[in-house]
PDB file of C-alpha atoms in Angstrom:
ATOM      1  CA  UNK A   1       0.000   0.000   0.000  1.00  0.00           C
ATOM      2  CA  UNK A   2       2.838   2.137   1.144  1.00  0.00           C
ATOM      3  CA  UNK A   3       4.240   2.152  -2.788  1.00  0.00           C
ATOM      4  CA  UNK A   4       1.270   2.076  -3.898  1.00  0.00           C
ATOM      5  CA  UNK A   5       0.541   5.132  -2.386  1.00  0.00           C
ATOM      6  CA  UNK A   6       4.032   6.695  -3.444  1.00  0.00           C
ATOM      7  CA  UNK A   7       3.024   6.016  -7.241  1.00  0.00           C
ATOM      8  CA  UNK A   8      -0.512   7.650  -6.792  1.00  0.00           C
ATOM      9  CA  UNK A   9       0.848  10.960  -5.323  1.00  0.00           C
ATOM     10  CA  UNK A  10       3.550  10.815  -8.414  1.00  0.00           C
ATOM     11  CA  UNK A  11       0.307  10.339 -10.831  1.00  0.00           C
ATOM     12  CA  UNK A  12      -1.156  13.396  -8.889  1.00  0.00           C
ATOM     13  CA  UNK A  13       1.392  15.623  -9.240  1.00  0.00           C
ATOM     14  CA  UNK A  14       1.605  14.553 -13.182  1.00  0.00           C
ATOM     15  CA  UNK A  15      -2.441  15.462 -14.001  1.00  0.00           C
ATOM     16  CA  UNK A  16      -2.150  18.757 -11.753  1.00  0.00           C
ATOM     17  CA  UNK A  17       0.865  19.453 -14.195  1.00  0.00           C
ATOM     18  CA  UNK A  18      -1.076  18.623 -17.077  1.00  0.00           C
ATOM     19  CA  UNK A  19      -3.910  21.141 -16.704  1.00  0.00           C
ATOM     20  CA  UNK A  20      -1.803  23.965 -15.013  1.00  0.00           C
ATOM     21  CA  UNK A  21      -2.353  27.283 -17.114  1.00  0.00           C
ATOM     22  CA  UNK A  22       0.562  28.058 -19.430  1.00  0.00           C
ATOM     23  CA  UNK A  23       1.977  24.128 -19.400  1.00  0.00           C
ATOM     24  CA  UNK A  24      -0.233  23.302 -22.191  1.00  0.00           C
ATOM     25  CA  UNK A  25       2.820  22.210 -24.475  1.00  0.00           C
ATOM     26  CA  UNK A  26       3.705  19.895 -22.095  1.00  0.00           C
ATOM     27  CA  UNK A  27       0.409  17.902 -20.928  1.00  0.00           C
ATOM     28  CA  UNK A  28       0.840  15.252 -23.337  1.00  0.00           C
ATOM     29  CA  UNK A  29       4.713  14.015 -21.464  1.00  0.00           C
ATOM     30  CA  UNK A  30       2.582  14.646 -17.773  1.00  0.00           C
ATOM     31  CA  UNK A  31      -0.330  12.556 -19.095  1.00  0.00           C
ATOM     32  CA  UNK A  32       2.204  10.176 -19.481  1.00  0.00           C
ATOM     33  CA  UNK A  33       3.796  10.235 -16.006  1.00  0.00           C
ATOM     34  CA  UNK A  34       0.677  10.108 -15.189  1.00  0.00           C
ATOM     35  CA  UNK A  35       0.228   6.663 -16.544  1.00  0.00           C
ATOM     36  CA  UNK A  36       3.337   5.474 -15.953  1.00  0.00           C
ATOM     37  CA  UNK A  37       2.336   6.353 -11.977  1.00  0.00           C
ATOM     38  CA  UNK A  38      -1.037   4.447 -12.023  1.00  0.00           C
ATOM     39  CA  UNK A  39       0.623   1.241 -14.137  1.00  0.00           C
ATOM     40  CA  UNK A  40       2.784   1.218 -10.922  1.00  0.00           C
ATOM     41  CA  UNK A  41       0.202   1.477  -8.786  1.00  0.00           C
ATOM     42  CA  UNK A  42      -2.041  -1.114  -9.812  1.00  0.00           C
ATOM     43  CA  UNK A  43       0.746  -3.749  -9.791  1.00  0.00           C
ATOM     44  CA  UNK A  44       1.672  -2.570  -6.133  1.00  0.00           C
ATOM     45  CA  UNK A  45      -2.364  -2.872  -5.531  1.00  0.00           C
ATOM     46  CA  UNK A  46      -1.940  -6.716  -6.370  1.00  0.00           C
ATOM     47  CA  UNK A  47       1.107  -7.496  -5.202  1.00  0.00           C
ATOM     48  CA  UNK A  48      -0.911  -6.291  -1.778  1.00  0.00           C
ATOM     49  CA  UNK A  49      -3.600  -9.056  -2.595  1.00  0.00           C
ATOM     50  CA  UNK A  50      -0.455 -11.808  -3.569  1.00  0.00           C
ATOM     51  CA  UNK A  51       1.149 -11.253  -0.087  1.00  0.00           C
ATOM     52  CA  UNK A  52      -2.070 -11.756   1.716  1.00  0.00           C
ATOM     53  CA  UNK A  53      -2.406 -15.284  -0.425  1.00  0.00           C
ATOM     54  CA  UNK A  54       1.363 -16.519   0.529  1.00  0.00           C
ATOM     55  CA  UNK A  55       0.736 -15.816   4.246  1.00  0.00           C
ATOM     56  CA  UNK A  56      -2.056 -18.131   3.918  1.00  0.00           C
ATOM     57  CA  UNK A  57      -0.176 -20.431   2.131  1.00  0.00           C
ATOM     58  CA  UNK A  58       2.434 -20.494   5.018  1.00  0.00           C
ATOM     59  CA  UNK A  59      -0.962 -20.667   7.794  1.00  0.00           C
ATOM     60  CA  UNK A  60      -2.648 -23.778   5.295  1.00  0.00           C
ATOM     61  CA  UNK A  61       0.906 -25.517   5.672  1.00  0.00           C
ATOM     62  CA  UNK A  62       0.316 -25.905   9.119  1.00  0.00           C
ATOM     63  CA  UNK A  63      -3.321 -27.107   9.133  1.00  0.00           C
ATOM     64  CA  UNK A  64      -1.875 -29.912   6.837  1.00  0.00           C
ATOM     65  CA  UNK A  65      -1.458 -33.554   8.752  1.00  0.00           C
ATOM     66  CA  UNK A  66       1.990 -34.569  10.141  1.00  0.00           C
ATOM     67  CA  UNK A  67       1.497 -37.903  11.724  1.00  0.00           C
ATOM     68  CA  UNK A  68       3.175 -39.905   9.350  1.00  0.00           C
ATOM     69  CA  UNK A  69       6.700 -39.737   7.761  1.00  0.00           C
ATOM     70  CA  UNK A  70       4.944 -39.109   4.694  1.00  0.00           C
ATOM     71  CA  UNK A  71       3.071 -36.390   5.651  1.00  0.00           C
ATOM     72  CA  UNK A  72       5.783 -34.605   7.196  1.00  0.00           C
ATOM     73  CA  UNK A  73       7.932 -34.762   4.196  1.00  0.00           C
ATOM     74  CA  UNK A  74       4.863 -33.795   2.353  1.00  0.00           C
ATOM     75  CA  UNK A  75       4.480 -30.916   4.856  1.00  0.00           C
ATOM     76  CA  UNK A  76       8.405 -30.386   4.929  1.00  0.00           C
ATOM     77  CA  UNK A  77       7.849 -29.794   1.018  1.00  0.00           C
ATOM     78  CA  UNK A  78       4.852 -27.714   1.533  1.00  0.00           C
ATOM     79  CA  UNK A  79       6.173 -25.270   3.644  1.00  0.00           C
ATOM     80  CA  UNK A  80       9.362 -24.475   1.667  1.00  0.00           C
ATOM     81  CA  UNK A  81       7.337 -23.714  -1.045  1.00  0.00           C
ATOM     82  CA  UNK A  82       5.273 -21.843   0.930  1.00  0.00           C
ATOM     83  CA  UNK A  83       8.575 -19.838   2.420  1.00  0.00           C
ATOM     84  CA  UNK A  84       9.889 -19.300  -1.308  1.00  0.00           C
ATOM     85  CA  UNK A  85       6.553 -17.692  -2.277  1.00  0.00           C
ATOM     86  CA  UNK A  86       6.389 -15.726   0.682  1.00  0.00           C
ATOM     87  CA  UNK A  87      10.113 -13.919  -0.044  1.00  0.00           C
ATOM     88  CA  UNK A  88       9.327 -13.789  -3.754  1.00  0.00           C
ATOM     89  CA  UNK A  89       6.008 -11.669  -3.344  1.00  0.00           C
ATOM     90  CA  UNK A  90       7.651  -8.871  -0.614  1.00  0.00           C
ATOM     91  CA  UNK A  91      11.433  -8.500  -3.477  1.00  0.00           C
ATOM     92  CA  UNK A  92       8.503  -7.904  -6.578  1.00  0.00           C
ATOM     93  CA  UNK A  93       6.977  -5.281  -4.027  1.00  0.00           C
ATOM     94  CA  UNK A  94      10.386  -3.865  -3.740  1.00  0.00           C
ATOM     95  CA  UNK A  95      11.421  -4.262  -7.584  1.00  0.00           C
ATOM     96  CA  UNK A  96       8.093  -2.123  -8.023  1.00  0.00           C
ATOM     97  CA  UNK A  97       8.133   0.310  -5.410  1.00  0.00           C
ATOM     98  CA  UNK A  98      11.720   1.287  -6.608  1.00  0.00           C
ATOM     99  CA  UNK A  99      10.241   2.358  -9.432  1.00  0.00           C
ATOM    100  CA  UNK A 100       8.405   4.996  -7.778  1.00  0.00           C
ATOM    101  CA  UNK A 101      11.284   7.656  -7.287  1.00  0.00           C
ATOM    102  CA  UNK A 102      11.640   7.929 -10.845  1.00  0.00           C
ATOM    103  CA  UNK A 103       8.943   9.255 -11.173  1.00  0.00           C
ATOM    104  CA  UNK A 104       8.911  11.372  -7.739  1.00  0.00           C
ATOM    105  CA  UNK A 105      11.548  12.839  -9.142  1.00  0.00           C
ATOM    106  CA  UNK A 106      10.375  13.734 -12.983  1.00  0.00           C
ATOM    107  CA  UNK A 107       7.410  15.474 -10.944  1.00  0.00           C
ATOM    108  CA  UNK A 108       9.407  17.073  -8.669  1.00  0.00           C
ATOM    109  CA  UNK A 109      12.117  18.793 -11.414  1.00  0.00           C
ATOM    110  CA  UNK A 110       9.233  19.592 -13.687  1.00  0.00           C
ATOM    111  CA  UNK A 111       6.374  19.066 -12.403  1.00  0.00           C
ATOM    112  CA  UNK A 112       4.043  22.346 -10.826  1.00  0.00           C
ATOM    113  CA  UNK A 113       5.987  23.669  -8.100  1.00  0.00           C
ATOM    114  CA  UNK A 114       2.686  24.309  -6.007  1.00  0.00           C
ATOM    115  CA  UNK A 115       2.935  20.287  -5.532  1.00  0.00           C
ATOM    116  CA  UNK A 116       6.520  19.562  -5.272  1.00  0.00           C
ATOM    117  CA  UNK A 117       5.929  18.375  -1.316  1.00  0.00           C
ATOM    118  CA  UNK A 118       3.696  15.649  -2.833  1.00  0.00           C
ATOM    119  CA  UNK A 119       6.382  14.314  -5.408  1.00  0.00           C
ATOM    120  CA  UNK A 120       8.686  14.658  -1.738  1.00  0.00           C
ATOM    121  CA  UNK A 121       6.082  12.402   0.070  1.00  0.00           C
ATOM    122  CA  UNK A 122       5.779   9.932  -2.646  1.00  0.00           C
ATOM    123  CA  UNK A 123       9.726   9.553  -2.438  1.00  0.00           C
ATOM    124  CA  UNK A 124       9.028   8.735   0.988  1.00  0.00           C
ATOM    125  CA  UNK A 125       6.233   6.360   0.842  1.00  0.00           C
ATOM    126  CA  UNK A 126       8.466   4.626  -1.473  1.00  0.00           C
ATOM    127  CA  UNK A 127      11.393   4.521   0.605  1.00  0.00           C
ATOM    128  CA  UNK A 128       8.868   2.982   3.242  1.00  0.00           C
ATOM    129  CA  UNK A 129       7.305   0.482   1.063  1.00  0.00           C
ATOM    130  CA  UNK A 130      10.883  -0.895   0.203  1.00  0.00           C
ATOM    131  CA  UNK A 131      12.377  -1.311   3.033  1.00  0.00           C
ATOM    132  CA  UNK A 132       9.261  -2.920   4.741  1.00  0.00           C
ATOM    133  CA  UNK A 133       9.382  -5.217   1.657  1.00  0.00           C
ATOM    134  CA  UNK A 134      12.893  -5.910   2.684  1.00  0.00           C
ATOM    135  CA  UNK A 135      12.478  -6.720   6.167  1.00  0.00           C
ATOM    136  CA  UNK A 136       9.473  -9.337   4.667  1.00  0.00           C
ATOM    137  CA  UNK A 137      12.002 -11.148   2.473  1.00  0.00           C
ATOM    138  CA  UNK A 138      14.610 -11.293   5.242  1.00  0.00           C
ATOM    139  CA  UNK A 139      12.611 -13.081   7.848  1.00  0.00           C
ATOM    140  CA  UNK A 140      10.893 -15.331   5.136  1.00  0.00           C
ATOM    141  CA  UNK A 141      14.148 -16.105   3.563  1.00  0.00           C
ATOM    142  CA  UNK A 142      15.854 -16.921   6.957  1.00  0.00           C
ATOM    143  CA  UNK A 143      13.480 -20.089   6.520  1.00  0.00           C
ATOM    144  CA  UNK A 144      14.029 -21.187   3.198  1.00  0.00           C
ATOM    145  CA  UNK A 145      16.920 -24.485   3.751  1.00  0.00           C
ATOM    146  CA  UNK A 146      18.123 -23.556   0.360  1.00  0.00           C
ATOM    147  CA  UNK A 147      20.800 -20.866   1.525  1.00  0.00           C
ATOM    148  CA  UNK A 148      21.966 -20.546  -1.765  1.00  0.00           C
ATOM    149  CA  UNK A 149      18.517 -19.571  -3.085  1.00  0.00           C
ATOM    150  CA  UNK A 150      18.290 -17.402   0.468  1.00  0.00           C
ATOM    151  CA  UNK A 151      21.196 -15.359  -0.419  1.00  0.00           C
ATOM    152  CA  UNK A 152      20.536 -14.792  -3.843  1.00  0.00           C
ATOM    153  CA  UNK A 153      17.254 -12.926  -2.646  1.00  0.00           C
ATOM    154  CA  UNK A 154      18.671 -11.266   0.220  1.00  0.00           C
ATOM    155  CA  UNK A 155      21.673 -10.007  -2.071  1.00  0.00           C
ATOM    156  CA  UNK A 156      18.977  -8.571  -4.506  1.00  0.00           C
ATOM    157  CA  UNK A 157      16.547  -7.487  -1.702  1.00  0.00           C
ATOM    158  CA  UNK A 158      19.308  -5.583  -0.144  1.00  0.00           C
ATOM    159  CA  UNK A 159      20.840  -3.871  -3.473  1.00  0.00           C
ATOM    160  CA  UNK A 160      17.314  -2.269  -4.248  1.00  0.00           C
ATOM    161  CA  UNK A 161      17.248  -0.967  -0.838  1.00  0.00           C
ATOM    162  CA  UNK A 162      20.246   0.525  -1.027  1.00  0.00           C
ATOM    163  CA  UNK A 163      19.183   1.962  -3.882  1.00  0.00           C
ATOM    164  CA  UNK A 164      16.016   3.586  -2.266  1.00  0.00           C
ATOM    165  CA  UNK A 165      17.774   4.960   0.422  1.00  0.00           C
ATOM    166  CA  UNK A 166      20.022   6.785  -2.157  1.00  0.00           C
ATOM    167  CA  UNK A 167      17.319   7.639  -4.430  1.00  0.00           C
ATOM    168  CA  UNK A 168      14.890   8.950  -1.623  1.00  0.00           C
ATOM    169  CA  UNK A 169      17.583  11.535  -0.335  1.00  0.00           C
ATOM    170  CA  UNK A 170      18.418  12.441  -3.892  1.00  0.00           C
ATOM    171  CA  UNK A 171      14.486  13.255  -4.918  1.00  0.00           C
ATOM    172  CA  UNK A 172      14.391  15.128  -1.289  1.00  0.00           C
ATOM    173  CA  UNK A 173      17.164  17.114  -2.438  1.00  0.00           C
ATOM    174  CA  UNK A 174      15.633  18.305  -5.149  1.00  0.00           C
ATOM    175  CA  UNK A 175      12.139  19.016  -3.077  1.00  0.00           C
ATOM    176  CA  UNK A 176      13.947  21.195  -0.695  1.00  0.00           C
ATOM    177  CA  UNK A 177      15.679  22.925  -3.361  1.00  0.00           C
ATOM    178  CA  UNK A 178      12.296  23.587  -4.817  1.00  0.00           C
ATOM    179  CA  UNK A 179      10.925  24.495  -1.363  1.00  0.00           C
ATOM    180  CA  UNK A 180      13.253  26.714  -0.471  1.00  0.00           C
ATOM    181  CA  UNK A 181      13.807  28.803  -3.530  1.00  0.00           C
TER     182      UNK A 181
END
């Protein structure tokens, strides 16, 4: 929801662009933005519905039977898959929500200075929705028995928040330049 969020306030900031006074040459590359800020959005508004289904995925694992040796390997299996799923769904989120600050930032070099504080809080909601992402993939990966599989995700998972620490200061930088002028 958080990037979700981030990506509608970027949209926002794109259509208030596109029918300021004066802009009119440029309305067609806001309209644009603008799409490019709901696409996002939508896919974050899913991914919200996908992590809901692999936390019941984990919960139906442990409803399953375990009183055999069968069914606990069958169990065994069941929640790995489940695990896998469940640190998949939160590194999409993040591949998505990283997404966001591009746009923030468009919006906030060109966009109508009256709204440059939303473009800033969209930043932010981004930087939020990634790094709660991350903190999802790191505890579900931490029970995946494939390591090698674990740190592949976790290597990814924490590159892109790097990245949205450094791209959240960078779009804030250019907000409080805007702000303060």
């Amino acid at each position: 929801y958080m990037g979700a969020l981030g990506a509608a306030l970027g949209a926002m900031v794109a259509n208030l662009s596109a029918h300021k006074a004066g802009w009119d040459d440029s309305w067609e590359e806001f309209s644009d933005q603008a799409v490019k800020g709901r696409e996002i959005q939508e896919k974050l508004m899913h991914l919200v519905d996908e992590d809901t289904d692999a936390f019941n995925r984990i919960m139906a694992v442990f409803a399953m039977p375990k009183g055999t040796p069968e069914e606990k390997a069958a169990r065994s299996a069941a929640l790995q898959e489940a695990t896998l799923y469940a640190t998949e769904v939160p590194l999409r989120t993040m591949r998505e929500s990283v997404k966001v600050f591009d746009l923030a930032e468009a919006m906030a070099r060109q966009g109508n200075p009256a709204s440059v504080s939303d473009a800033g809080v969209g930043a932010l909601a981004a930087r939020a929705a990634v790094l709660g992402a991350y903190l999802n993939v790191r505890i579900n990966a931490a029970g995946l028995k494939d390591r090698e599989q674990a740190d592949n995700l976790l290597k990814e998972a924490a590159d892109i928040a790097a990245t949205a620490i450094r791209r959240e200061t960078e779009v804030l930088e250019v907000v409080n330049s805007i702000i303060d002028k």
